[in-house]
mmCIF file of C-alpha atoms and ligand atoms in Angstrom:
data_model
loop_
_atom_site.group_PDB
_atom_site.id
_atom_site.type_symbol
_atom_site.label_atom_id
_atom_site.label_comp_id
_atom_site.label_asym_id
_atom_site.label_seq_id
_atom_site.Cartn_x
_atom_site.Cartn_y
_atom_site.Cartn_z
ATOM 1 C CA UNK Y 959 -117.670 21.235 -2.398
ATOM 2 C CA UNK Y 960 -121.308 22.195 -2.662
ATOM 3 C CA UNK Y 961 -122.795 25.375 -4.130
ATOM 4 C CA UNK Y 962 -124.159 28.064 -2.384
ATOM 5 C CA UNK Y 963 -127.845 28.837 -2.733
ATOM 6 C CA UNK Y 964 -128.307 31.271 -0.509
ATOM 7 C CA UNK Y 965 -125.997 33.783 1.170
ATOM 8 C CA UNK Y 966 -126.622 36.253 3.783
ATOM 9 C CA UNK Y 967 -124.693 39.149 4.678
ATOM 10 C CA UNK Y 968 -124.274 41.516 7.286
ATOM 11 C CA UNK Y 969 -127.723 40.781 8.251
ATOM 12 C CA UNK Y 970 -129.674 43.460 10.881
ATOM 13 C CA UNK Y 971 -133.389 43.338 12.247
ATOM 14 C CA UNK Y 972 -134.327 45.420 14.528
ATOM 15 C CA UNK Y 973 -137.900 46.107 15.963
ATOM 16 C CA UNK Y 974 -139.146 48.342 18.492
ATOM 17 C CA UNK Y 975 -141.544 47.336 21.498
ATOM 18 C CA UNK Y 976 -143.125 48.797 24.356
ATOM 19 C CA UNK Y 977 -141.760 48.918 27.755
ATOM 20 C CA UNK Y 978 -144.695 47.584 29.224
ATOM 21 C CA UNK Y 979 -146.135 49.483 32.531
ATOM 22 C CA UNK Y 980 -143.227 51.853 32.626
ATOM 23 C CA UNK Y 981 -143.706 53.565 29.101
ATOM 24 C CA UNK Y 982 -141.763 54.267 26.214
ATOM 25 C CA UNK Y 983 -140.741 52.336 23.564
ATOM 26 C CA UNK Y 984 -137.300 50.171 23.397
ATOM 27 C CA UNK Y 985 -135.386 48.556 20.782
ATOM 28 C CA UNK Y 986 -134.279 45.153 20.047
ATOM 29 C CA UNK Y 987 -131.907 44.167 18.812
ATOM 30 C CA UNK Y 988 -132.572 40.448 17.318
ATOM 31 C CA UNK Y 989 -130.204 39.853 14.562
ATOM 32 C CA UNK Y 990 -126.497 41.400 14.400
ATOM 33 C CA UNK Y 991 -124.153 41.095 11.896
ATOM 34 C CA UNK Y 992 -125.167 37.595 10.828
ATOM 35 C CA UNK Y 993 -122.687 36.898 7.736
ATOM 36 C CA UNK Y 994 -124.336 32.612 6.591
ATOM 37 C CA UNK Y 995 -123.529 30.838 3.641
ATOM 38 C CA UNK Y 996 -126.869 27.988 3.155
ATOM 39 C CA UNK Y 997 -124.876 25.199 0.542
ATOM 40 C CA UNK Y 998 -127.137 23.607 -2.249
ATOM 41 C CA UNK Y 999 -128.741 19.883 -0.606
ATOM 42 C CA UNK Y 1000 -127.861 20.831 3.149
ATOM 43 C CA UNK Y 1001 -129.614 20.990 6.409
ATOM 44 C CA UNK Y 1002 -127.803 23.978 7.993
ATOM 45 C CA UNK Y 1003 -129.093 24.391 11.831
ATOM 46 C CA UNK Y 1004 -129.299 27.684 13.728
ATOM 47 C CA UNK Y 1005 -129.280 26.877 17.284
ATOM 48 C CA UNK Y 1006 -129.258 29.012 20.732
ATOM 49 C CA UNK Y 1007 -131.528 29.861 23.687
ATOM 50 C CA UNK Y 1008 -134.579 31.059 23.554
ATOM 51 C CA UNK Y 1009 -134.648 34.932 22.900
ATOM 52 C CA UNK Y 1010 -130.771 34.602 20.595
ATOM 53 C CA UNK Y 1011 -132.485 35.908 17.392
ATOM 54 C CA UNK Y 1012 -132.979 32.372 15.507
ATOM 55 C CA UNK Y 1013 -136.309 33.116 14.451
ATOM 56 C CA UNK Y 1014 -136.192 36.469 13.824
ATOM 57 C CA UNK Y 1015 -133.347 35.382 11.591
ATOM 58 C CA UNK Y 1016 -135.283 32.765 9.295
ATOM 59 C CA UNK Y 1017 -138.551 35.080 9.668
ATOM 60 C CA UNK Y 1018 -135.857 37.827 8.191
ATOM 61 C CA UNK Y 1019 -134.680 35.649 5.409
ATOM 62 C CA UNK Y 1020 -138.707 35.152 3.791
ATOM 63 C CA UNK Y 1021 -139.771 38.675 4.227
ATOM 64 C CA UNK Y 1022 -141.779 37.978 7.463
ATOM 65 C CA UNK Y 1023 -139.962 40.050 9.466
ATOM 66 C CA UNK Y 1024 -138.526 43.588 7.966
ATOM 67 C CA UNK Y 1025 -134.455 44.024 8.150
ATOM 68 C CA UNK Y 1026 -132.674 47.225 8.950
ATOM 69 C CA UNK Y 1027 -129.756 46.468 6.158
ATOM 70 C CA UNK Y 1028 -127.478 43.524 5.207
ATOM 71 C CA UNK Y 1029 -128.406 41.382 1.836
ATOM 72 C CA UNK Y 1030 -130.295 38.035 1.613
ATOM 73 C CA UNK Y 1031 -128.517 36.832 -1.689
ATOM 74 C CA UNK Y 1032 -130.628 33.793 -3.388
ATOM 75 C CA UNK Y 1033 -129.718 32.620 -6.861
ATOM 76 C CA UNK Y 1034 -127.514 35.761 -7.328
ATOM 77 C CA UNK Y 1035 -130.574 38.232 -6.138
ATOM 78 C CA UNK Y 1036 -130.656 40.539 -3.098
ATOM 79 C CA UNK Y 1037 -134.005 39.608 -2.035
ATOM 80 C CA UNK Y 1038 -133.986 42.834 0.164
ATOM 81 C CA UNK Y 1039 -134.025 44.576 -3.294
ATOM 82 C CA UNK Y 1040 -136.684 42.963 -5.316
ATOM 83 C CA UNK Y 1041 -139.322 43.974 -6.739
ATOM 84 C CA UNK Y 1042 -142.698 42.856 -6.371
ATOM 85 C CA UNK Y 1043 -142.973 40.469 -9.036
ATOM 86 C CA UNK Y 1044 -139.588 39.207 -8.218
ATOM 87 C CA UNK Y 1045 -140.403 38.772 -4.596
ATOM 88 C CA UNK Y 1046 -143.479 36.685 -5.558
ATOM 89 C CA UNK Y 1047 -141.253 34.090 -7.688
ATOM 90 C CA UNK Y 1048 -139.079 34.456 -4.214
ATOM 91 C CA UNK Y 1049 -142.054 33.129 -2.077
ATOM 92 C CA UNK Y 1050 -143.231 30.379 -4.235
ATOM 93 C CA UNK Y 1051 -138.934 28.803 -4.069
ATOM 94 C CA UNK Y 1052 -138.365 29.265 -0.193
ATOM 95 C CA UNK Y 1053 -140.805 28.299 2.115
ATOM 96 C CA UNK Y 1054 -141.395 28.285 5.729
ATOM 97 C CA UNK Y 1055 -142.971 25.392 8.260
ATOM 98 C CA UNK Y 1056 -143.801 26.809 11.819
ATOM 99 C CA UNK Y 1057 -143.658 25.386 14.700
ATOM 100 C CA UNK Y 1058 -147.055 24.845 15.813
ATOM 101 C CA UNK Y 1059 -149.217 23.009 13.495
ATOM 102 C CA UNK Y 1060 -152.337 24.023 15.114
ATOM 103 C CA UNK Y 1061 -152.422 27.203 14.588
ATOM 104 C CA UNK Y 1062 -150.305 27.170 11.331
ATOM 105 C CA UNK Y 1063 -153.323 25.588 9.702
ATOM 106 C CA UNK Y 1064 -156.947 27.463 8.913
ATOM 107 C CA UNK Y 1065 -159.449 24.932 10.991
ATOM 108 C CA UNK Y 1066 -162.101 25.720 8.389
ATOM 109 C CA UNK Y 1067 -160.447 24.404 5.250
ATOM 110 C CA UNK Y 1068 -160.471 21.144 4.087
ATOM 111 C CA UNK Y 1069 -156.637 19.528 3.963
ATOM 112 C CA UNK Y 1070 -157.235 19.493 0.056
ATOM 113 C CA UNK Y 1071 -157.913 23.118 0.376
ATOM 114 C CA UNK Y 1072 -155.013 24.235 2.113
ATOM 115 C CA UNK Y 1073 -152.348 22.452 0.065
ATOM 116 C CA UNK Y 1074 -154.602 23.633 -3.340
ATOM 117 C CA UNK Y 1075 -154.440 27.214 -2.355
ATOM 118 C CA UNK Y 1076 -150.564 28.209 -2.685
ATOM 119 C CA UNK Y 1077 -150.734 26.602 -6.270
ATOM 120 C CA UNK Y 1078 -154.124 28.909 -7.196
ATOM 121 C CA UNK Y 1079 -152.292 32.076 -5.683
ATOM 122 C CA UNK Y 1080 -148.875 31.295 -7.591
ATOM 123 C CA UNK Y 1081 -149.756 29.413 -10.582
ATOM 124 C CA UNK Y 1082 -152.230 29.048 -13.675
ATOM 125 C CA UNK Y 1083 -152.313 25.465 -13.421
ATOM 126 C CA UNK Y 1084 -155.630 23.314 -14.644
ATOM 127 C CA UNK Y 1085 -157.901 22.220 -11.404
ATOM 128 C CA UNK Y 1086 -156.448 18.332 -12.788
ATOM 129 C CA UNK Y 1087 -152.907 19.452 -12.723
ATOM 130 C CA UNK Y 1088 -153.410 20.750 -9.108
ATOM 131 C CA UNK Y 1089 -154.804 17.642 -7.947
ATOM 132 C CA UNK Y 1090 -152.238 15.256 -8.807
ATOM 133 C CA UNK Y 1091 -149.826 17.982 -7.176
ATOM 134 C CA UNK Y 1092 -151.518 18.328 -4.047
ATOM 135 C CA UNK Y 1093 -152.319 14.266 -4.226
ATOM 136 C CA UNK Y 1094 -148.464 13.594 -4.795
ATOM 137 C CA UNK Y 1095 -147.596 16.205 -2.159
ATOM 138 C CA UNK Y 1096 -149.906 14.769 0.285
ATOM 139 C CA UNK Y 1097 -148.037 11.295 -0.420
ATOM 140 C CA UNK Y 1098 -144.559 12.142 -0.080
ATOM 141 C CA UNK Y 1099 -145.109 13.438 3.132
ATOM 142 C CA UNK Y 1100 -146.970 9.983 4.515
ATOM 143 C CA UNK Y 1101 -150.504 10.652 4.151
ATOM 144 C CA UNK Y 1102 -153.182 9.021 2.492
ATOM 145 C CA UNK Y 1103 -155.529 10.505 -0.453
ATOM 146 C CA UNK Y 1104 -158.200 9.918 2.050
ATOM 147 C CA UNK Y 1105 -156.768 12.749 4.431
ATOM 148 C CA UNK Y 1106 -157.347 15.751 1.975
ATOM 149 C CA UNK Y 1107 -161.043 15.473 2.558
ATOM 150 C CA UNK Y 1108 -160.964 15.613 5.924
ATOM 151 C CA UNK Y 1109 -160.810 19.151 8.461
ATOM 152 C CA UNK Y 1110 -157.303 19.760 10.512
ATOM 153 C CA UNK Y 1111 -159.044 19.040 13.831
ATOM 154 C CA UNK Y 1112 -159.950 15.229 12.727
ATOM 155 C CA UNK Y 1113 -155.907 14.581 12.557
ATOM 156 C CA UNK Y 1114 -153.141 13.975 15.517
ATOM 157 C CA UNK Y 1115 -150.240 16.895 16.062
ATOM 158 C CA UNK Y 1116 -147.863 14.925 14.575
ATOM 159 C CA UNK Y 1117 -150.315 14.340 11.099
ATOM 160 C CA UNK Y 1118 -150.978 17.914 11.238
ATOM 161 C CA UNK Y 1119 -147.697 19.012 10.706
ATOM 162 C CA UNK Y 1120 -147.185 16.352 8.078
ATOM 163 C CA UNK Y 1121 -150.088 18.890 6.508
ATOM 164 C CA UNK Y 1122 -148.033 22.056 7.468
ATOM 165 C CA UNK Y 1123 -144.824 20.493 5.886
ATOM 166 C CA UNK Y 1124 -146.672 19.367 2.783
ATOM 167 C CA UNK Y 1125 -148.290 22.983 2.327
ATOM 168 C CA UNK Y 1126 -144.542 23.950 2.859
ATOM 169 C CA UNK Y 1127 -143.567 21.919 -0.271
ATOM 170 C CA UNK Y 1128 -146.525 21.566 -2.571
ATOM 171 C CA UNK Y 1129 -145.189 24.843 -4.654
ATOM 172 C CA UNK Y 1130 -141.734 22.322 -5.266
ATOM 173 C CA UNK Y 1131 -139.888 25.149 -3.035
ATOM 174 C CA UNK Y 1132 -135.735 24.848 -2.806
ATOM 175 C CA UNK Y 1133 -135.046 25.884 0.218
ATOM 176 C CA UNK Y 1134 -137.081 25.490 3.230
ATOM 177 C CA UNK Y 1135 -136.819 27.100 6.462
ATOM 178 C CA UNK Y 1136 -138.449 24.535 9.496
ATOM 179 C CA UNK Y 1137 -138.479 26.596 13.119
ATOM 180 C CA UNK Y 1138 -138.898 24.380 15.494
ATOM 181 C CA UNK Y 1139 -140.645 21.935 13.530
ATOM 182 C CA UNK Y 1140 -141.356 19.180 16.349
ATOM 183 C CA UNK Y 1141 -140.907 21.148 19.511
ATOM 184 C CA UNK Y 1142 -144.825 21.749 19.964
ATOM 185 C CA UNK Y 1143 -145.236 17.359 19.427
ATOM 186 C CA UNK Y 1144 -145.632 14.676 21.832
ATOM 187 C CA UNK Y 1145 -141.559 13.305 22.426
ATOM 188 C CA UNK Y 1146 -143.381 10.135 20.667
ATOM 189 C CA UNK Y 1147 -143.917 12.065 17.147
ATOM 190 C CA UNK Y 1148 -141.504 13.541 17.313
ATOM 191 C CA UNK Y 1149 -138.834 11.408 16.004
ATOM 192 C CA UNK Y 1150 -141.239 10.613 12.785
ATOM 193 C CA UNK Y 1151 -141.233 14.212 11.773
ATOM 194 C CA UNK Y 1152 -137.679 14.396 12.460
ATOM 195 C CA UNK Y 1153 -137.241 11.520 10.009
ATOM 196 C CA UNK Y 1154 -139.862 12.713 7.444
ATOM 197 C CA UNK Y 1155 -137.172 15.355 7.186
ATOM 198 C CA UNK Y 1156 -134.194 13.525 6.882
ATOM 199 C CA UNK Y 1157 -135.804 11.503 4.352
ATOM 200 C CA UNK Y 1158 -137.629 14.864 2.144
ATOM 201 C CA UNK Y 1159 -133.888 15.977 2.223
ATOM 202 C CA UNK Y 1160 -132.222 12.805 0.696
ATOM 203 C CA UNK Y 1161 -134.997 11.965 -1.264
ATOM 204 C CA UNK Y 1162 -135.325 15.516 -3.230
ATOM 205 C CA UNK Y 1163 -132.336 16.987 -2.429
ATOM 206 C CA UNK Y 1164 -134.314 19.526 -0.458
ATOM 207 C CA UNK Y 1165 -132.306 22.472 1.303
ATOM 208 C CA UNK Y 1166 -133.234 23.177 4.770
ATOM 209 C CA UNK Y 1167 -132.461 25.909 7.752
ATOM 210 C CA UNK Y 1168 -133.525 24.374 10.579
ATOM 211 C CA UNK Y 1169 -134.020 26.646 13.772
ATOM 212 C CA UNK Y 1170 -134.005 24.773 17.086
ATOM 213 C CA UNK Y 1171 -132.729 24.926 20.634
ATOM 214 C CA UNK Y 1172 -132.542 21.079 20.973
ATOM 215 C CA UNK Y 1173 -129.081 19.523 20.161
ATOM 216 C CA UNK Y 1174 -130.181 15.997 19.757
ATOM 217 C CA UNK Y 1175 -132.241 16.930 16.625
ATOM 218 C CA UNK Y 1176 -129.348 19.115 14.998
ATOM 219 C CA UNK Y 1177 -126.704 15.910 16.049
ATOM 220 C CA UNK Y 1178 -129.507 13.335 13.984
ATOM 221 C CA UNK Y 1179 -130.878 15.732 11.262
ATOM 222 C CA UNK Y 1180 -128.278 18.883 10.250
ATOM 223 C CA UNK Y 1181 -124.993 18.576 8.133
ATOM 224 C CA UNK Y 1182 -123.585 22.102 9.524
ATOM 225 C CA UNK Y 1183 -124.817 24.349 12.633
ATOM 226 C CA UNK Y 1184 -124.643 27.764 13.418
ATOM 227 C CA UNK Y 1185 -124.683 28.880 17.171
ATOM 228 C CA UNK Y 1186 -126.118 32.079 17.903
ATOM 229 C CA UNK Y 1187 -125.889 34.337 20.554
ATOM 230 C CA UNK Y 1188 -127.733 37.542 21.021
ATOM 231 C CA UNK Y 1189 -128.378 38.179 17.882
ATOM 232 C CA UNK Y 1190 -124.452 37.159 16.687
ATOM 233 C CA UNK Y 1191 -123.379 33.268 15.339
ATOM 234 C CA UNK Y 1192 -120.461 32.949 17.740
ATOM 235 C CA UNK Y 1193 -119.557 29.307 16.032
ATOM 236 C CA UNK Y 1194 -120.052 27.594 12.777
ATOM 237 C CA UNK Y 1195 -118.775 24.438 11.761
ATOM 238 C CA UNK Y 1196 -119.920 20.853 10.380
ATOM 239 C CA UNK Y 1197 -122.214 18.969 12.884
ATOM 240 C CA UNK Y 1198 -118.972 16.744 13.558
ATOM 241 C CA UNK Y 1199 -116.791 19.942 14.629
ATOM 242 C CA UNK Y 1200 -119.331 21.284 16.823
ATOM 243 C CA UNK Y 1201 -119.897 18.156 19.039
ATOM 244 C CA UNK Y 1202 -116.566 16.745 18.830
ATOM 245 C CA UNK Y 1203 -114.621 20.121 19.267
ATOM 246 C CA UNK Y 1204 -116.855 22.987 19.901
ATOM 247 C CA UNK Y 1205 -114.470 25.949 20.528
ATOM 248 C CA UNK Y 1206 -116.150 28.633 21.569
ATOM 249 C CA UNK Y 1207 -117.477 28.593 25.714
ATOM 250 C CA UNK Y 1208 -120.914 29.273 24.711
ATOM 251 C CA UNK Y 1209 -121.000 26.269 22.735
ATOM 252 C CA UNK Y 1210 -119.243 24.227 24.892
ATOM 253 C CA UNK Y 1211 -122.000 25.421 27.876
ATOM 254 C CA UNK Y 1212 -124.686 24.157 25.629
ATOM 255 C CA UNK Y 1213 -123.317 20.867 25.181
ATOM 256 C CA UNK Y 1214 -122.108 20.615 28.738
ATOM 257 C CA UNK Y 1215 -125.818 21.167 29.629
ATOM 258 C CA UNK Y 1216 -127.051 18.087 28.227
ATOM 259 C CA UNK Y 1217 -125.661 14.701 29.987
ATOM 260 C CA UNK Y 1218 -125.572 12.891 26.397
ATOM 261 C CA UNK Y 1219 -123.068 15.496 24.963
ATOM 262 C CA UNK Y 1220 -121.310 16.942 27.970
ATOM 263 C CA UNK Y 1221 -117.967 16.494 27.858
ATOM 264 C CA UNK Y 1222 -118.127 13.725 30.946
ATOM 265 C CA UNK Y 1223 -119.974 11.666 28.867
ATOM 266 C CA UNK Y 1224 -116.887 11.685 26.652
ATOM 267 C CA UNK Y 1225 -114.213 11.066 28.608
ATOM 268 C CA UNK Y 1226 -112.820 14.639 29.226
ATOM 269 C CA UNK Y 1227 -112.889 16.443 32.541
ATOM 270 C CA UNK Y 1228 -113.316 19.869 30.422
ATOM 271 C CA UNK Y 1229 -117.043 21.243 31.332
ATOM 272 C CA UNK Y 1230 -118.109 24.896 30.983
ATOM 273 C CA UNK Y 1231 -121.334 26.037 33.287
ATOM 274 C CA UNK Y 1232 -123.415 28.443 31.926
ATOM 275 C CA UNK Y 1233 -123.939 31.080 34.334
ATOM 276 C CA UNK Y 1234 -127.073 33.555 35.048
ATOM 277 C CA UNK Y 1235 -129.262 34.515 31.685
ATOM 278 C CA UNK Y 1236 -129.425 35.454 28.239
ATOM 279 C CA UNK Y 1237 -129.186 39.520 28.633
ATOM 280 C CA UNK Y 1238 -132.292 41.490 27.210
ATOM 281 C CA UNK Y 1239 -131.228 41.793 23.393
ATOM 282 C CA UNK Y 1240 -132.758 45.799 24.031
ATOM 283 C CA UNK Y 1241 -129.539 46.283 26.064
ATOM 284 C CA UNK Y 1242 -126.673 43.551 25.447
ATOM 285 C CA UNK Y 1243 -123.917 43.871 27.115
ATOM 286 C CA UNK Y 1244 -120.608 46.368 25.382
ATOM 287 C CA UNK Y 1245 -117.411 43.582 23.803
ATOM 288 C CA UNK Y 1246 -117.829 40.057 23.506
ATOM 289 C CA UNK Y 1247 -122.109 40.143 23.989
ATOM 290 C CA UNK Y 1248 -120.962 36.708 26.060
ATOM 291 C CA UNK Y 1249 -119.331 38.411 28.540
ATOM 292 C CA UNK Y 1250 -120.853 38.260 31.431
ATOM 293 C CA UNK Y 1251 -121.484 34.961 31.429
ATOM 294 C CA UNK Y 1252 -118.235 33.440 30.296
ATOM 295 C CA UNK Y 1253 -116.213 32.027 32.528
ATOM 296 C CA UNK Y 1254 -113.238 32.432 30.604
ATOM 297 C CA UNK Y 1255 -113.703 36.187 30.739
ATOM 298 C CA UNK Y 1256 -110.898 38.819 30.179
ATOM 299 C CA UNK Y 1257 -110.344 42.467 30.538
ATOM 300 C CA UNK Y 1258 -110.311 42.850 26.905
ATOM 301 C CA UNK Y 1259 -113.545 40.930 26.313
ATOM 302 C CA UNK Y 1260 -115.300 43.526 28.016
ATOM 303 C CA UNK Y 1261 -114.082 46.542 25.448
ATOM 304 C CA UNK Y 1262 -114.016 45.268 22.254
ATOM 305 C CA UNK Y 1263 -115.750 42.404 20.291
ATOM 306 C CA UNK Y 1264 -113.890 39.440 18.891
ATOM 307 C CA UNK Y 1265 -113.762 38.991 15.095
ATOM 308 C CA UNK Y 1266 -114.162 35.616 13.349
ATOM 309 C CA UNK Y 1267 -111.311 32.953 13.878
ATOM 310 C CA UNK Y 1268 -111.590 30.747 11.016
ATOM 311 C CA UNK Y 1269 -110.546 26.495 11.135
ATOM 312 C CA UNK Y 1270 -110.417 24.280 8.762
ATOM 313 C CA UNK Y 1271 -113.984 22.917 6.833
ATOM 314 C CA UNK Y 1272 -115.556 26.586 7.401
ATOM 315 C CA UNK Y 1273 -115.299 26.134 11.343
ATOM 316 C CA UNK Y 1274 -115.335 29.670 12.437
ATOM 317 C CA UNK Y 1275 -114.987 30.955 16.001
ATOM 318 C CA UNK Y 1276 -115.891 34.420 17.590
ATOM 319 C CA UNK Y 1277 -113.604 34.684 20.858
ATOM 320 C CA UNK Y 1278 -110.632 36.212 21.662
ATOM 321 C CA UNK Y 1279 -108.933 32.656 22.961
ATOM 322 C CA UNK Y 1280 -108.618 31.957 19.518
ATOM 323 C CA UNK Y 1281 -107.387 35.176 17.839
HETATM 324 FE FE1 SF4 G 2283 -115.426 34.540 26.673
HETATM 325 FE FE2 SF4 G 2283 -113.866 36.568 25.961
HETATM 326 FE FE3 SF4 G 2283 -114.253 34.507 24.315
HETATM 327 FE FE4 SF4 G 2283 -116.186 36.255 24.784
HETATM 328 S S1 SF4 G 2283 -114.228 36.678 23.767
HETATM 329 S S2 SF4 G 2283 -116.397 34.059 24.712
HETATM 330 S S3 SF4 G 2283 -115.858 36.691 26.928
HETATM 331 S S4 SF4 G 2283 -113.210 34.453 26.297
#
């Protein structure tokens, strides 16, 4: 049984925005109630469409986004209560890679730059000690010494967020949180990036969240996966569980979406549609927040909200089919 290294708890965020051309400001509500463990050496993947609250979520987590309550526990800490000097040793052991390495990297530094510049900030370390860092950084993430005199527009999107994910690790971080690491690359980098992670996680027993809407990277790269769903994780379980017996109708709508994991492709005539779209998460909908899409739907799904059904190997369920 693995550690924990991080735990969340009864995690909120909630921001407010304007209401455009109509006036007035509204709230969102991104992230509700999110109760995660993150295990020691894992790749734990938060999946969901577009607009669920998976970003907001890992953004949450390093201090990039503010949270209305809940704890972010890491190494025994509430990272929501730190202080300042404890939030700075915070930064420099979780780290973050975006998801678009053009703009996640400043056009008008040198690649040596950028990966020596988190190690000046944190660390009193000699100029010599930082450059066998940043040169052993550079090479564990497949590029050559060569590169780190070079400018981020002379490199492919693929080598540039090599540089992103080496900047990501060149402070030796322990857990890192990757959103949508290869959603902005060509389909034909994509699986070397992908791999790049697979192999930084066996190779340094790295712990990752990964946040992505596409399946066939959390089937290949994650150990567990969290499904979220306005703002909620509806089901957890071990990659295995989820794609071999998703429970809960949202996740098996997302599979049944995807001809490689629908349930067809299996062998079972079971497929759930996913109808209409995600509500706006200013105003989700009263009871299960899947509701009105569900097709499974009952009176009492509409009044109340289902609590947590839990399996066996930490497979939880939020549904009222199961309770
Ligand atoms: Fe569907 Fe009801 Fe389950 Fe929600 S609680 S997912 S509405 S069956």
């Amino acid at each position: 049984m693995r550690e924990n290294l991080a735990e969340i708890k009864n995690l909120h965020v909630e921001y407010k925005t304007d209401k455009g051309i109509f006036g007035g400001v509204q709230t969102i509500y991104a992230v509700n109630g999110v109760d995660l463990e993150i295990k020691k050496g894992e790749i734990l993947a938060i999946a969901g469409e577009s607009g669920c609250g998976k970003s907001t979520l890992a953004k949450a987590i390093i201090k990039l986004e503010a949270s209305k309550s809940g704890e972010i526990i890491f190494e025994g800490q509430d990272m929501l209560k730190m202080d300042s000097t404890e939030l700075k040793n915070f930064r420099k052991k979780v780290q973050m890679i975006f998801q678009n390495p053009y703009s996640s990297l400043d056009p008008k530094m040198k690649i040596f730059d950028t990966l020596k510049e988190p190690l000046k900030i944190n660390t009193n370390l000699s100029d010599s000690e930082i450059e066998r860092i940043v040169t052993e950084t550079a090479c564990k993430v497949g590029l050559d010494k060569e590169c780190l005199s070079l400018y981020p527009h002379e490199f492919s999107g693929g080598q540039r967020q090599r540089i992103a994910i080496a900047r990501a690790l060149v402070l030796n971080p322990e857990f890192v949180l990757a959103d949508e690491p290869v959603s902005a690359l060509d389909v034909s980098i994509q699986a070397q990036i992908i791999n790049l992670l697979k192999e930084l996680k066996e190779n340094y027993n790295l712990t990752f969240m990964l946040i992505t809407h596409d399946l066939s990277v959390i089937k290949y790269l994650a150990d567990r996966a969290a499904i979220m769903y306005l703002g909620e994780i509806v089901e957890l379980g071990t990659v295995d569980e989820i794609f071999n017996n998703p429970k809960h109708p949202y996740t098996k709508a997302l599979l049944s979406a995807i001809p490689q994991f629908s349930p067809d492709a299996a062998g079972s005539n079971e497929k759930t549609l996913l109808k209409g779209e995600l509500p706006s998460p200013s105003n989700p909908p009263q009871g299960c927040k899947f509701h009105t899409r569900c097709p499974y739907v009952m009176m009492k799904c509409k009044e109340k909200a289902p609590n947590n059904t839990n399996f066996e190997n930490g497979h939880t369920v939020k549904c009222f089919l199961y309770e």
